[in-house]
Amino acid sequence: MDAPRNTPGSPADDLHVAANAAQGEGKREYVQQMFSDIAPRYDLLNHVLSLNIDKRWRQRALRLLGWTNRPAGTYLDLCAGTLDVGAMLVKQAGFTGFVAGADFAVPMLQYGKGKASRDVLAPVGADALQLPFGNACLDGAIVAFGIRNVADLDAGLREVRRVLKPGARFVILEFSTPRFALVRAAYLAYFHHVLPFVGRLVSGHKSAYTYLPLSVAQFPTEEALAERMRRAGFSTVVWERLTLGIAAIHTGTV
């Protein structure tokens, strides 16, 4: 007897689609639709599933952006989602500049409205591979937990470099896989079992929080990402691990 086939919309089929997207097949379309679908619960799930550690990570990433050197500058919050990072930046004491929050999942941007005045933080519906900014016009850029979702990582890195002024800094905050065996085992158990279950329960999306750990597994190691940043034209690229290696911050300068 033949094995039963997966039917469209079944859990097995959703997992297959998420796994393919994590590996690059149909990634752009999947990611855009997925984040549009989970936008209403995105902020809540971010903070609950990370036990609020993500807020400290974002603050650390903002400090490394070096905005205090150009407090009146114009900055890019790339893959901005619900504008959390951009809102945190414009509320920093001494910041007098402007932040453009760019994301191609427009519903995510809509749910971020009200976090800061549009006079200092503007949502921009835009693909990371084709940013609507001129060459060398921005004073810095940051992306938090979004670079792994870009359909072409190397093209995305080059596009960010294109829009940054000489001397500007690019900061990447992203999940990583812990190196220590015991930490890694606990992390993977949480990431592959607890997180997808809670994510599905709260967001109502069948595969979004299955895609997340799969996309992290496919993402380059810290060393490999640093090398790809250098190949894209960034200099003085450095990185550091956060919270036992479950996340990492990379910085590079134009």
Coordinates of C-alpha atoms in Angstrom, one line a residue:
M1 CA 0.0 0.0 0.0
D2 CA 1.3 3.5 -0.9
A3 CA 2.1 5.8 2.0
P4 CA -0.4 8.6 2.5
R5 CA 0.5 11.8 0.6
N6 CA 0.7 15.1 2.3
T7 CA -2.2 17.3 1.3
P8 CA -1.8 21.0 0.7
G9 CA -2.3 22.9 4.0
S10 CA -1.5 19.9 6.2
P11 CA 1.1 20.2 9.0
A12 CA 3.6 18.1 7.0
D13 CA 3.1 20.2 3.9
D14 CA 3.5 23.5 5.9
L15 CA 6.7 22.1 7.4
H16 CA 8.0 21.2 3.9
V17 CA 7.3 24.8 2.7
A18 CA 9.0 26.3 5.7
A19 CA 12.0 24.0 5.3
N20 CA 12.4 24.9 1.6
A21 CA 12.1 28.6 2.4
A22 CA 14.8 28.3 5.1
Q23 CA 17.1 26.9 2.4
G24 CA 16.2 29.6 -0.1
E25 CA 13.5 28.1 -2.3
G26 CA 10.7 30.7 -2.5
K27 CA 12.1 32.4 0.5
R28 CA 11.2 36.0 -0.5
E29 CA 7.5 35.2 -1.0
Y30 CA 7.3 33.0 2.0
V31 CA 8.9 35.5 4.4
Q32 CA 6.9 38.4 3.1
Q33 CA 3.6 36.5 3.6
M34 CA 4.6 34.9 6.9
F35 CA 5.5 38.2 8.6
S36 CA 2.4 39.9 7.2
D37 CA 0.3 37.1 8.8
I38 CA 2.0 37.1 12.2
A39 CA 2.2 40.9 12.5
P40 CA -0.6 41.3 15.2
R41 CA 1.2 39.0 17.6
Y42 CA 4.8 39.6 16.6
D43 CA 5.9 41.9 19.4
L44 CA 4.3 39.8 22.1
L45 CA 5.8 36.6 20.9
N46 CA 9.3 38.2 20.5
H47 CA 9.4 39.3 24.1
V48 CA 7.7 36.2 25.6
L49 CA 9.7 33.6 23.6
S50 CA 13.0 35.4 24.4
L51 CA 12.2 36.0 28.0
N52 CA 12.7 39.7 27.3
I53 CA 16.4 39.1 26.7
D54 CA 16.0 40.5 23.2
K55 CA 15.6 44.0 24.6
R56 CA 19.0 43.9 26.1
W57 CA 20.5 42.6 22.9
R58 CA 18.9 45.4 20.9
Q59 CA 20.3 48.0 23.3
R60 CA 23.8 46.5 23.0
A61 CA 23.5 46.6 19.2
L62 CA 22.5 50.2 19.3
R63 CA 25.5 51.2 21.4
L64 CA 27.7 49.5 18.8
L65 CA 26.1 51.5 16.0
G66 CA 28.1 54.5 17.1
W67 CA 25.3 56.9 16.6
T68 CA 26.8 59.3 19.3
N69 CA 29.4 60.3 16.7
R70 CA 26.6 61.6 14.4
P71 CA 23.6 62.2 16.7
A72 CA 21.8 64.3 14.1
G73 CA 22.4 61.8 11.3
T74 CA 20.0 59.7 9.3
Y75 CA 19.9 56.0 10.1
L76 CA 18.4 52.8 8.6
D77 CA 16.6 50.2 10.6
L78 CA 16.7 47.4 8.0
C79 CA 14.1 44.6 8.0
A80 CA 12.5 46.8 10.6
G81 CA 9.4 44.7 11.3
T82 CA 7.3 46.6 13.9
L83 CA 9.9 49.3 14.3
D84 CA 11.2 48.3 17.7
V85 CA 14.8 49.1 17.0
G86 CA 14.1 52.4 15.3
A87 CA 11.9 53.4 18.2
M88 CA 14.6 52.5 20.7
L89 CA 17.2 54.5 18.7
V90 CA 15.1 57.8 18.4
K91 CA 14.4 57.6 22.2
Q92 CA 18.1 57.5 23.2
A93 CA 19.2 60.5 25.2
G94 CA 21.0 62.9 22.9
F95 CA 19.7 61.5 19.6
T96 CA 18.4 64.3 17.4
G97 CA 18.5 62.5 14.0
F98 CA 16.1 60.5 11.9
V99 CA 15.5 56.8 11.3
A100 CA 13.9 55.1 8.3
G101 CA 12.5 51.7 9.1
A102 CA 12.5 49.6 6.0
D103 CA 10.6 46.3 5.5
F104 CA 8.8 44.6 2.7
A105 CA 6.1 43.2 5.0
V106 CA 4.1 46.4 5.2
P107 CA 1.6 45.0 7.8
M108 CA 4.5 44.7 10.2
L109 CA 5.3 48.4 9.7
Q110 CA 1.7 49.3 10.2
Y111 CA 1.7 47.6 13.6
G112 CA 4.7 49.6 14.6
K113 CA 2.9 52.9 14.1
G114 CA 2.7 55.0 17.2
K115 CA 6.0 53.8 18.7
A116 CA 7.6 57.1 17.8
S117 CA 6.6 60.3 15.9
R118 CA 6.9 60.1 12.1
D119 CA 9.0 63.3 12.4
V120 CA 11.9 61.1 13.6
L121 CA 10.9 57.5 12.6
A122 CA 9.3 56.8 9.2
P123 CA 8.2 53.4 8.0
V124 CA 9.3 52.6 4.4
G125 CA 7.9 49.7 2.5
A126 CA 11.0 48.4 0.7
D127 CA 12.9 45.2 -0.1
A128 CA 16.4 44.9 1.5
L129 CA 17.7 44.0 -2.0
Q130 CA 16.5 47.3 -3.6
L131 CA 16.5 50.1 -1.1
P132 CA 15.0 53.4 -2.1
F133 CA 18.0 55.5 -1.0
G134 CA 20.8 57.1 -3.0
N135 CA 24.4 56.1 -2.8
A136 CA 26.3 57.0 0.3
C137 CA 23.5 59.0 2.0
L138 CA 23.0 57.3 5.4
D139 CA 25.0 57.7 8.5
G140 CA 24.5 54.1 9.8
A141 CA 22.4 51.0 9.5
I142 CA 21.2 48.2 11.9
V143 CA 19.3 45.0 11.3
A144 CA 17.9 42.9 14.2
F145 CA 16.9 39.3 13.5
G146 CA 16.2 40.0 9.9
I147 CA 19.3 39.5 7.8
R148 CA 18.8 35.7 7.7
N149 CA 15.4 36.3 6.0
V150 CA 16.9 38.2 3.1
A151 CA 16.6 36.1 -0.1
D152 CA 20.2 36.9 -1.2
L153 CA 22.5 37.6 1.7
D154 CA 25.5 38.8 -0.3
A155 CA 23.4 41.1 -2.4
G156 CA 21.7 42.4 0.7
L157 CA 25.1 43.2 2.3
R158 CA 26.2 45.0 -0.8
E159 CA 23.0 47.0 -1.0
V160 CA 23.5 48.2 2.6
R161 CA 27.1 49.2 1.9
R162 CA 25.9 51.2 -1.2
V163 CA 23.6 53.5 0.8
L164 CA 26.1 54.1 3.7
K165 CA 28.4 57.1 3.9
P166 CA 32.2 56.6 4.2
G167 CA 32.9 55.9 7.8
A168 CA 29.3 54.7 8.6
R169 CA 28.8 51.5 10.6
F170 CA 26.5 48.6 9.9
V171 CA 25.4 46.4 12.8
I172 CA 23.8 43.0 12.5
L173 CA 22.1 41.3 15.5
E174 CA 21.1 37.8 14.7
F175 CA 20.5 34.4 16.3
S176 CA 23.3 31.9 16.3
T177 CA 23.9 28.3 17.5
P178 CA 25.8 27.9 20.9
R179 CA 29.1 26.2 20.7
F180 CA 29.0 24.5 24.1
A181 CA 27.4 21.0 23.9
L182 CA 25.1 21.3 26.9
V183 CA 23.9 24.8 26.1
R184 CA 23.5 23.8 22.5
A185 CA 21.4 20.8 23.4
A186 CA 19.1 22.8 25.7
Y187 CA 18.8 25.6 23.1
L188 CA 18.0 23.3 20.2
A189 CA 15.3 21.5 22.3
Y190 CA 13.7 24.8 23.1
F191 CA 14.1 26.2 19.6
H192 CA 12.7 23.1 17.8
H193 CA 10.0 22.1 20.2
V194 CA 8.9 24.7 22.7
L195 CA 9.2 27.7 20.5
P196 CA 7.2 26.3 17.5
F197 CA 4.4 25.0 19.8
V198 CA 4.0 28.3 21.6
G199 CA 4.4 30.3 18.4
R200 CA 1.7 28.4 16.6
L201 CA -0.6 28.6 19.7
V202 CA -0.3 32.4 20.0
S203 CA 0.2 33.5 16.4
G204 CA -2.2 31.0 14.8
H205 CA 0.4 30.6 12.0
K206 CA 1.1 27.0 11.2
S207 CA 4.8 27.2 10.2
A208 CA 6.2 30.7 11.1
Y209 CA 7.9 29.4 14.3
T210 CA 9.0 26.2 12.6
Y211 CA 10.7 28.3 9.9
L212 CA 12.6 30.4 12.5
P213 CA 14.9 27.6 13.9
L214 CA 15.3 26.1 10.4
S215 CA 16.5 29.5 9.1
V216 CA 18.9 29.9 11.9
A217 CA 20.4 26.4 11.2
Q218 CA 20.9 27.4 7.6
F219 CA 22.5 30.8 8.4
P220 CA 26.3 31.2 8.2
T221 CA 28.4 30.8 11.3
E222 CA 29.8 34.0 12.9
E223 CA 33.1 33.6 11.2
A224 CA 31.5 33.0 7.8
L225 CA 29.2 36.0 8.1
A226 CA 32.1 38.2 9.1
E227 CA 34.0 37.1 5.9
R228 CA 30.9 37.7 3.7
M229 CA 30.7 41.2 5.2
R230 CA 34.3 41.8 4.2
R231 CA 33.7 40.5 0.7
A232 CA 30.7 43.0 0.4
G233 CA 33.1 45.8 1.1
F234 CA 33.0 46.4 4.9
S235 CA 36.2 46.9 6.9
T236 CA 37.1 46.4 10.5
V237 CA 34.5 43.7 10.8
V238 CA 34.2 42.3 14.3
W239 CA 31.7 40.2 16.1
E240 CA 30.7 39.0 19.6
R241 CA 28.5 36.3 21.1
L242 CA 25.6 37.1 23.4
T243 CA 24.0 35.1 26.2
L244 CA 26.0 31.8 25.9
G245 CA 26.1 32.1 22.1
I246 CA 22.4 32.1 21.3
A247 CA 22.8 35.4 19.5
A248 CA 25.7 37.4 18.0
I249 CA 26.4 41.0 16.9
H250 CA 28.5 41.8 13.9
T251 CA 29.7 45.3 13.1
G252 CA 31.5 46.6 9.9
T253 CA 32.5 50.0 8.7
V254 CA 32.3 51.5 5.2

